[in-house]
PDB file of C-alpha atoms in Angstrom:
ATOM      1  CA  UNK A   1      17.275 -61.925  16.767  1.00  0.00           C
ATOM      2  CA  UNK A   2      20.803 -59.872  18.127  1.00  0.00           C
ATOM      3  CA  UNK A   3      19.047 -56.140  17.741  1.00  0.00           C
ATOM      4  CA  UNK A   4      21.623 -53.332  16.662  1.00  0.00           C
ATOM      5  CA  UNK A   5      23.300 -51.166  18.715  1.00  0.00           C
ATOM      6  CA  UNK A   6      21.744 -47.211  17.252  1.00  0.00           C
ATOM      7  CA  UNK A   7      24.117 -44.181  16.424  1.00  0.00           C
ATOM      8  CA  UNK A   8      22.245 -41.751  15.730  1.00  0.00           C
ATOM      9  CA  UNK A   9      23.994 -38.689  14.942  1.00  0.00           C
ATOM     10  CA  UNK A  10      22.707 -34.889  13.929  1.00  0.00           C
ATOM     11  CA  UNK A  11      24.848 -31.804  13.108  1.00  0.00           C
ATOM     12  CA  UNK A  12      22.715 -28.662  13.360  1.00  0.00           C
ATOM     13  CA  UNK A  13      21.810 -26.577  10.259  1.00  0.00           C
ATOM     14  CA  UNK A  14      23.755 -28.211   8.015  1.00  0.00           C
ATOM     15  CA  UNK A  15      22.563 -27.907   4.030  1.00  0.00           C
ATOM     16  CA  UNK A  16      22.716 -31.460   1.893  1.00  0.00           C
ATOM     17  CA  UNK A  17      25.060 -29.107  -0.493  1.00  0.00           C
ATOM     18  CA  UNK A  18      27.994 -29.265   2.653  1.00  0.00           C
ATOM     19  CA  UNK A  19      28.999 -32.151   1.848  1.00  0.00           C
ATOM     20  CA  UNK A  20      31.562 -33.819  -0.304  1.00  0.00           C
ATOM     21  CA  UNK A  21      29.986 -37.073  -0.951  1.00  0.00           C
ATOM     22  CA  UNK A  22      27.063 -35.285  -2.085  1.00  0.00           C
ATOM     23  CA  UNK A  23      28.449 -33.480  -4.746  1.00  0.00           C
ATOM     24  CA  UNK A  24      29.228 -29.868  -2.978  1.00  0.00           C
ATOM     25  CA  UNK A  25      33.278 -29.894  -4.576  1.00  0.00           C
ATOM     26  CA  UNK A  26      34.660 -27.420  -2.469  1.00  0.00           C
ATOM     27  CA  UNK A  27      34.711 -28.801   1.295  1.00  0.00           C
ATOM     28  CA  UNK A  28      36.484 -31.555   2.916  1.00  0.00           C
ATOM     29  CA  UNK A  29      34.465 -33.848   4.907  1.00  0.00           C
ATOM     30  CA  UNK A  30      35.873 -37.360   4.491  1.00  0.00           C
ATOM     31  CA  UNK A  31      34.313 -38.833   7.473  1.00  0.00           C
ATOM     32  CA  UNK A  32      30.378 -37.757   6.207  1.00  0.00           C
ATOM     33  CA  UNK A  33      31.160 -38.962   2.982  1.00  0.00           C
ATOM     34  CA  UNK A  34      32.140 -42.382   4.682  1.00  0.00           C
ATOM     35  CA  UNK A  35      28.340 -42.242   6.372  1.00  0.00           C
ATOM     36  CA  UNK A  36      27.104 -41.722   2.898  1.00  0.00           C
ATOM     37  CA  UNK A  37      29.159 -43.988   0.737  1.00  0.00           C
ATOM     38  CA  UNK A  38      28.553 -47.173   3.373  1.00  0.00           C
ATOM     39  CA  UNK A  39      25.021 -46.328   4.420  1.00  0.00           C
ATOM     40  CA  UNK A  40      21.744 -44.685   2.182  1.00  0.00           C
ATOM     41  CA  UNK A  41      21.261 -40.791   1.199  1.00  0.00           C
ATOM     42  CA  UNK A  42      18.262 -39.819   1.008  1.00  0.00           C
ATOM     43  CA  UNK A  43      18.404 -37.840  -1.608  1.00  0.00           C
ATOM     44  CA  UNK A  44      14.463 -36.338  -1.904  1.00  0.00           C
ATOM     45  CA  UNK A  45      14.238 -36.203   1.971  1.00  0.00           C
ATOM     46  CA  UNK A  46      12.965 -33.099   3.068  1.00  0.00           C
ATOM     47  CA  UNK A  47      13.326 -31.367   6.483  1.00  0.00           C
ATOM     48  CA  UNK A  48      10.008 -31.830   8.825  1.00  0.00           C
ATOM     49  CA  UNK A  49      11.023 -27.583   9.575  1.00  0.00           C
ATOM     50  CA  UNK A  50      13.856 -24.992   9.064  1.00  0.00           C
ATOM     51  CA  UNK A  51      13.583 -24.037  12.826  1.00  0.00           C
ATOM     52  CA  UNK A  52      15.204 -26.141  15.724  1.00  0.00           C
ATOM     53  CA  UNK A  53      12.577 -27.211  18.037  1.00  0.00           C
ATOM     54  CA  UNK A  54       9.868 -27.952  15.733  1.00  0.00           C
ATOM     55  CA  UNK A  55      12.037 -29.907  13.555  1.00  0.00           C
ATOM     56  CA  UNK A  56      13.730 -31.838  16.421  1.00  0.00           C
ATOM     57  CA  UNK A  57      10.525 -31.891  17.717  1.00  0.00           C
ATOM     58  CA  UNK A  58       8.855 -33.916  14.691  1.00  0.00           C
ATOM     59  CA  UNK A  59      12.134 -36.581  14.514  1.00  0.00           C
ATOM     60  CA  UNK A  60      11.639 -37.181  18.029  1.00  0.00           C
ATOM     61  CA  UNK A  61       7.907 -38.155  18.234  1.00  0.00           C
ATOM     62  CA  UNK A  62       7.195 -38.523  13.831  1.00  0.00           C
ATOM     63  CA  UNK A  63       4.632 -36.404  13.968  1.00  0.00           C
ATOM     64  CA  UNK A  64       4.670 -33.608  12.214  1.00  0.00           C
ATOM     65  CA  UNK A  65       5.233 -29.715  14.304  1.00  0.00           C
ATOM     66  CA  UNK A  66       1.868 -28.507  13.059  1.00  0.00           C
ATOM     67  CA  UNK A  67       0.304 -32.254  14.677  1.00  0.00           C
ATOM     68  CA  UNK A  68       2.680 -31.134  18.211  1.00  0.00           C
ATOM     69  CA  UNK A  69       1.112 -27.585  18.230  1.00  0.00           C
ATOM     70  CA  UNK A  70       4.627 -26.952  18.208  1.00  0.00           C
ATOM     71  CA  UNK A  71       6.383 -24.371  15.360  1.00  0.00           C
ATOM     72  CA  UNK A  72       8.650 -22.735  16.530  1.00  0.00           C
ATOM     73  CA  UNK A  73      11.851 -21.812  19.281  1.00  0.00           C
ATOM     74  CA  UNK A  74      11.172 -20.680  22.837  1.00  0.00           C
ATOM     75  CA  UNK A  75       7.966 -22.581  23.736  1.00  0.00           C
ATOM     76  CA  UNK A  76       8.473 -23.052  27.801  1.00  0.00           C
ATOM     77  CA  UNK A  77       6.588 -26.209  27.931  1.00  0.00           C
ATOM     78  CA  UNK A  78       6.216 -30.055  24.997  1.00  0.00           C
ATOM     79  CA  UNK A  79       2.380 -31.283  24.799  1.00  0.00           C
ATOM     80  CA  UNK A  80       1.489 -33.759  27.503  1.00  0.00           C
ATOM     81  CA  UNK A  81       1.022 -37.529  26.173  1.00  0.00           C
ATOM     82  CA  UNK A  82       3.212 -37.536  23.554  1.00  0.00           C
ATOM     83  CA  UNK A  83       6.054 -39.996  23.850  1.00  0.00           C
ATOM     84  CA  UNK A  84       9.511 -39.597  22.782  1.00  0.00           C
ATOM     85  CA  UNK A  85      10.594 -42.242  20.201  1.00  0.00           C
ATOM     86  CA  UNK A  86      14.301 -42.843  22.961  1.00  0.00           C
ATOM     87  CA  UNK A  87      11.559 -43.760  26.035  1.00  0.00           C
ATOM     88  CA  UNK A  88       9.900 -45.918  23.911  1.00  0.00           C
ATOM     89  CA  UNK A  89      12.799 -47.801  22.568  1.00  0.00           C
ATOM     90  CA  UNK A  90      14.681 -47.763  26.293  1.00  0.00           C
ATOM     91  CA  UNK A  91      11.257 -49.085  26.938  1.00  0.00           C
ATOM     92  CA  UNK A  92      11.586 -51.734  25.111  1.00  0.00           C
ATOM     93  CA  UNK A  93      15.066 -52.747  26.674  1.00  0.00           C
ATOM     94  CA  UNK A  94      17.724 -50.602  25.299  1.00  0.00           C
ATOM     95  CA  UNK A  95      19.934 -48.237  27.533  1.00  0.00           C
ATOM     96  CA  UNK A  96      19.753 -44.718  26.132  1.00  0.00           C
ATOM     97  CA  UNK A  97      22.590 -41.879  25.436  1.00  0.00           C
ATOM     98  CA  UNK A  98      22.075 -38.055  25.022  1.00  0.00           C
ATOM     99  CA  UNK A  99      25.240 -35.699  24.178  1.00  0.00           C
ATOM    100  CA  UNK A 100      24.797 -32.272  22.829  1.00  0.00           C
ATOM    101  CA  UNK A 101      21.593 -31.041  22.660  1.00  0.00           C
ATOM    102  CA  UNK A 102      18.405 -31.534  23.001  1.00  0.00           C
ATOM    103  CA  UNK A 103      16.003 -28.744  22.412  1.00  0.00           C
ATOM    104  CA  UNK A 104      12.451 -29.794  22.300  1.00  0.00           C
ATOM    105  CA  UNK A 105      11.990 -27.186  24.616  1.00  0.00           C
ATOM    106  CA  UNK A 106      13.648 -23.668  25.852  1.00  0.00           C
ATOM    107  CA  UNK A 107      16.863 -23.504  26.099  1.00  0.00           C
ATOM    108  CA  UNK A 108      17.873 -20.498  25.232  1.00  0.00           C
ATOM    109  CA  UNK A 109      19.320 -18.864  28.508  1.00  0.00           C
ATOM    110  CA  UNK A 110      18.292 -21.618  30.858  1.00  0.00           C
ATOM    111  CA  UNK A 111      18.813 -24.936  32.103  1.00  0.00           C
ATOM    112  CA  UNK A 112      16.457 -27.228  28.919  1.00  0.00           C
ATOM    113  CA  UNK A 113      13.759 -28.749  31.925  1.00  0.00           C
ATOM    114  CA  UNK A 114      14.401 -32.754  31.208  1.00  0.00           C
ATOM    115  CA  UNK A 115      10.532 -34.584  29.829  1.00  0.00           C
ATOM    116  CA  UNK A 116      10.152 -38.348  29.940  1.00  0.00           C
ATOM    117  CA  UNK A 117      12.992 -39.163  27.348  1.00  0.00           C
ATOM    118  CA  UNK A 118      14.001 -42.496  28.523  1.00  0.00           C
ATOM    119  CA  UNK A 119      17.973 -40.892  28.511  1.00  0.00           C
ATOM    120  CA  UNK A 120      19.888 -42.608  31.506  1.00  0.00           C
ATOM    121  CA  UNK A 121      23.503 -41.125  29.316  1.00  0.00           C
ATOM    122  CA  UNK A 122      22.649 -36.989  29.667  1.00  0.00           C
ATOM    123  CA  UNK A 123      25.694 -35.321  28.682  1.00  0.00           C
ATOM    124  CA  UNK A 124      23.572 -31.579  27.257  1.00  0.00           C
ATOM    125  CA  UNK A 125      25.391 -28.969  25.270  1.00  0.00           C
ATOM    126  CA  UNK A 126      23.345 -26.053  23.827  1.00  0.00           C
ATOM    127  CA  UNK A 127      24.582 -23.278  22.759  1.00  0.00           C
ATOM    128  CA  UNK A 128      28.792 -22.973  23.445  1.00  0.00           C
ATOM    129  CA  UNK A 129      29.350 -20.496  25.249  1.00  0.00           C
ATOM    130  CA  UNK A 130      30.147 -19.198  28.694  1.00  0.00           C
ATOM    131  CA  UNK A 131      27.610 -17.554  30.266  1.00  0.00           C
ATOM    132  CA  UNK A 132      26.208 -20.969  31.927  1.00  0.00           C
ATOM    133  CA  UNK A 133      25.250 -21.400  35.259  1.00  0.00           C
ATOM    134  CA  UNK A 134      27.593 -23.842  36.586  1.00  0.00           C
ATOM    135  CA  UNK A 135      25.968 -27.692  37.063  1.00  0.00           C
ATOM    136  CA  UNK A 136      24.571 -26.879  34.084  1.00  0.00           C
ATOM    137  CA  UNK A 137      25.637 -27.443  30.575  1.00  0.00           C
ATOM    138  CA  UNK A 138      28.257 -30.691  30.306  1.00  0.00           C
ATOM    139  CA  UNK A 139      30.317 -29.063  28.228  1.00  0.00           C
ATOM    140  CA  UNK A 140      31.174 -25.774  29.572  1.00  0.00           C
ATOM    141  CA  UNK A 141      32.112 -27.170  32.798  1.00  0.00           C
ATOM    142  CA  UNK A 142      34.622 -29.381  31.134  1.00  0.00           C
ATOM    143  CA  UNK A 143      36.206 -26.816  29.508  1.00  0.00           C
ATOM    144  CA  UNK A 144      36.336 -24.732  32.904  1.00  0.00           C
ATOM    145  CA  UNK A 145      37.755 -28.075  34.264  1.00  0.00           C
ATOM    146  CA  UNK A 146      40.513 -27.711  31.683  1.00  0.00           C
ATOM    147  CA  UNK A 147      40.750 -24.299  32.985  1.00  0.00           C
ATOM    148  CA  UNK A 148      40.138 -22.487  29.941  1.00  0.00           C
ATOM    149  CA  UNK A 149      37.145 -19.788  29.562  1.00  0.00           C
ATOM    150  CA  UNK A 150      34.680 -20.265  26.808  1.00  0.00           C
ATOM    151  CA  UNK A 151      34.404 -16.983  25.777  1.00  0.00           C
ATOM    152  CA  UNK A 152      38.102 -15.625  25.489  1.00  0.00           C
ATOM    153  CA  UNK A 153      38.173 -18.740  22.957  1.00  0.00           C
ATOM    154  CA  UNK A 154      36.082 -17.582  20.772  1.00  0.00           C
ATOM    155  CA  UNK A 155      37.187 -14.666  20.675  1.00  0.00           C
ATOM    156  CA  UNK A 156      40.722 -15.043  20.409  1.00  0.00           C
ATOM    157  CA  UNK A 157      42.667 -14.848  16.705  1.00  0.00           C
ATOM    158  CA  UNK A 158      42.955 -18.641  16.867  1.00  0.00           C
ATOM    159  CA  UNK A 159      39.148 -19.545  17.878  1.00  0.00           C
ATOM    160  CA  UNK A 160      38.469 -22.171  20.035  1.00  0.00           C
ATOM    161  CA  UNK A 161      41.336 -24.991  19.637  1.00  0.00           C
ATOM    162  CA  UNK A 162      40.623 -28.201  18.288  1.00  0.00           C
ATOM    163  CA  UNK A 163      40.796 -30.049  21.692  1.00  0.00           C
ATOM    164  CA  UNK A 164      37.931 -28.166  23.275  1.00  0.00           C
ATOM    165  CA  UNK A 165      35.751 -28.072  20.593  1.00  0.00           C
ATOM    166  CA  UNK A 166      32.269 -29.337  21.639  1.00  0.00           C
ATOM    167  CA  UNK A 167      32.706 -31.632  17.991  1.00  0.00           C
ATOM    168  CA  UNK A 168      35.384 -32.303  20.104  1.00  0.00           C
ATOM    169  CA  UNK A 169      34.475 -33.010  23.273  1.00  0.00           C
ATOM    170  CA  UNK A 170      30.939 -34.716  22.163  1.00  0.00           C
ATOM    171  CA  UNK A 171      32.862 -37.016  20.690  1.00  0.00           C
ATOM    172  CA  UNK A 172      35.082 -38.396  23.264  1.00  0.00           C
ATOM    173  CA  UNK A 173      31.615 -38.797  25.369  1.00  0.00           C
ATOM    174  CA  UNK A 174      31.005 -41.180  22.222  1.00  0.00           C
ATOM    175  CA  UNK A 175      33.835 -42.951  22.555  1.00  0.00           C
ATOM    176  CA  UNK A 176      32.989 -43.395  26.459  1.00  0.00           C
ATOM    177  CA  UNK A 177      29.566 -44.440  26.415  1.00  0.00           C
ATOM    178  CA  UNK A 178      29.738 -47.104  23.473  1.00  0.00           C
ATOM    179  CA  UNK A 179      33.211 -48.082  25.213  1.00  0.00           C
ATOM    180  CA  UNK A 180      30.995 -48.935  28.695  1.00  0.00           C
ATOM    181  CA  UNK A 181      30.210 -52.904  29.444  1.00  0.00           C
ATOM    182  CA  UNK A 182      26.381 -54.116  29.204  1.00  0.00           C
ATOM    183  CA  UNK A 183      24.566 -56.904  29.151  1.00  0.00           C
ATOM    184  CA  UNK A 184      21.909 -54.662  26.403  1.00  0.00           C
ATOM    185  CA  UNK A 185      21.466 -53.587  23.555  1.00  0.00           C
ATOM    186  CA  UNK A 186      22.679 -48.861  23.478  1.00  0.00           C
ATOM    187  CA  UNK A 187      20.766 -46.437  21.090  1.00  0.00           C
ATOM    188  CA  UNK A 188      23.079 -42.773  21.492  1.00  0.00           C
ATOM    189  CA  UNK A 189      21.828 -39.388  19.601  1.00  0.00           C
ATOM    190  CA  UNK A 190      24.852 -36.956  19.548  1.00  0.00           C
ATOM    191  CA  UNK A 191      23.476 -33.970  18.091  1.00  0.00           C
ATOM    192  CA  UNK A 192      26.385 -31.441  17.801  1.00  0.00           C
ATOM    193  CA  UNK A 193      25.951 -27.633  17.458  1.00  0.00           C
ATOM    194  CA  UNK A 194      27.877 -26.975  14.271  1.00  0.00           C
ATOM    195  CA  UNK A 195      28.045 -25.865  11.545  1.00  0.00           C
ATOM    196  CA  UNK A 196      25.318 -23.216  13.585  1.00  0.00           C
ATOM    197  CA  UNK A 197      26.501 -19.653  13.967  1.00  0.00           C
ATOM    198  CA  UNK A 198      28.215 -18.000  14.863  1.00  0.00           C
ATOM    199  CA  UNK A 199      30.474 -19.903  12.822  1.00  0.00           C
ATOM    200  CA  UNK A 200      33.806 -19.511  14.465  1.00  0.00           C
ATOM    201  CA  UNK A 201      35.338 -22.639  14.301  1.00  0.00           C
ATOM    202  CA  UNK A 202      38.896 -23.008  14.652  1.00  0.00           C
ATOM    203  CA  UNK A 203      41.191 -21.137  13.121  1.00  0.00           C
ATOM    204  CA  UNK A 204      43.307 -24.101  11.563  1.00  0.00           C
ATOM    205  CA  UNK A 205      40.828 -25.338  10.673  1.00  0.00           C
ATOM    206  CA  UNK A 206      39.345 -22.637   8.777  1.00  0.00           C
ATOM    207  CA  UNK A 207      42.522 -21.057   7.095  1.00  0.00           C
ATOM    208  CA  UNK A 208      41.798 -24.577   5.504  1.00  0.00           C
ATOM    209  CA  UNK A 209      38.753 -23.018   2.743  1.00  0.00           C
ATOM    210  CA  UNK A 210      40.263 -19.439   1.321  1.00  0.00           C
ATOM    211  CA  UNK A 211      37.805 -17.310   1.336  1.00  0.00           C
ATOM    212  CA  UNK A 212      38.480 -16.531  -2.490  1.00  0.00           C
ATOM    213  CA  UNK A 213      38.382 -19.798  -3.357  1.00  0.00           C
ATOM    214  CA  UNK A 214      35.143 -20.340  -2.260  1.00  0.00           C
ATOM    215  CA  UNK A 215      31.927 -20.191  -4.050  1.00  0.00           C
ATOM    216  CA  UNK A 216      29.226 -16.947  -3.512  1.00  0.00           C
ATOM    217  CA  UNK A 217      26.310 -17.423  -1.883  1.00  0.00           C
ATOM    218  CA  UNK A 218      22.673 -18.194  -4.005  1.00  0.00           C
ATOM    219  CA  UNK A 219      21.620 -14.564  -4.054  1.00  0.00           C
ATOM    220  CA  UNK A 220      18.864 -13.033  -6.257  1.00  0.00           C
ATOM    221  CA  UNK A 221      18.176  -9.700  -6.009  1.00  0.00           C
ATOM    222  CA  UNK A 222      14.867 -10.352  -4.869  1.00  0.00           C
ATOM    223  CA  UNK A 223      16.307 -12.251  -2.159  1.00  0.00           C
ATOM    224  CA  UNK A 224      16.133  -8.532   0.734  1.00  0.00           C
ATOM    225  CA  UNK A 225      13.369  -7.110  -0.363  1.00  0.00           C
ATOM    226  CA  UNK A 226      11.283 -10.554   0.464  1.00  0.00           C
ATOM    227  CA  UNK A 227      12.827 -10.508   3.292  1.00  0.00           C
ATOM    228  CA  UNK A 228      11.727  -7.514   4.693  1.00  0.00           C
ATOM    229  CA  UNK A 229       8.055  -8.659   4.072  1.00  0.00           C
ATOM    230  CA  UNK A 230       8.640 -11.350   6.323  1.00  0.00           C
ATOM    231  CA  UNK A 231      10.156  -9.080   9.212  1.00  0.00           C
ATOM    232  CA  UNK A 232       6.978  -7.954   9.955  1.00  0.00           C
ATOM    233  CA  UNK A 233       5.610 -10.997  10.666  1.00  0.00           C
ATOM    234  CA  UNK A 234       8.499 -11.943  13.047  1.00  0.00           C
ATOM    235  CA  UNK A 235       7.946 -15.459  13.313  1.00  0.00           C
ATOM    236  CA  UNK A 236      10.133 -16.056  17.107  1.00  0.00           C
ATOM    237  CA  UNK A 237       7.728 -12.611  18.190  1.00  0.00           C
ATOM    238  CA  UNK A 238       4.637 -12.596  20.268  1.00  0.00           C
ATOM    239  CA  UNK A 239       1.380 -14.531  18.869  1.00  0.00           C
ATOM    240  CA  UNK A 240      -0.875 -12.525  16.934  1.00  0.00           C
ATOM    241  CA  UNK A 241      -4.151 -13.057  16.487  1.00  0.00           C
ATOM    242  CA  UNK A 242      -5.148 -12.621  13.100  1.00  0.00           C
ATOM    243  CA  UNK A 243      -6.948  -9.607  13.123  1.00  0.00           C
ATOM    244  CA  UNK A 244      -4.440  -8.399  14.877  1.00  0.00           C
ATOM    245  CA  UNK A 245      -1.566  -9.129  11.705  1.00  0.00           C
ATOM    246  CA  UNK A 246      -1.867  -5.838   9.176  1.00  0.00           C
ATOM    247  CA  UNK A 247      -1.893  -8.100   6.031  1.00  0.00           C
ATOM    248  CA  UNK A 248      -1.252  -5.048   3.662  1.00  0.00           C
ATOM    249  CA  UNK A 249       2.483  -4.614   5.552  1.00  0.00           C
ATOM    250  CA  UNK A 250       3.402  -8.221   4.649  1.00  0.00           C
TER     251      UNK A 250
END
């Protein structure tokens, strides 16, 4: 039996209700709508964690974040002896590629260390800033090669030109990977950064969605009070023993 190629595409921090095919009448998501209509939408599935690293670690291993002891961002290492699905698929004879984020360990202000991940094609792009050292961030390097400055574009009125946007770059790299001649099946994992904050789409796209025509956020007056209580925990703060945490402050 001929084994299929696998295209694994992940957007970042995108809620299900921001997709036209899943009921949002305000947005225009024709490409994602096509995937929904031609495939299967798991409308009763839940994300393993609302936090980036534990969620990604979970779907790369098939384990709950709690089993991995990986429940927050900012961890320096990844558990030893836990195989990644990309490595297992590579070992079965697939050529595996990654484009965009990986983020199984801390990558906020350092190049993300490679794991035993099985990827032979690796085009890494974490936060689309311009302060990454040369040779550590493939997207930022590519933008510089085009004679552009990411931070300058992000702060401009027009924002990042669509031709130099990280999502466009990722799509072009995907076409590059899939167009290669090979005698084996492939898996390509694409992890674009959007719609992750700071929410700065190209102005030409933002103008398609006038703010005064958009619905307001889901909000209850109690949300601010609840958030103030959660601030005492600070999920990305330093680890504390139970006796160090004053439950009366929560």
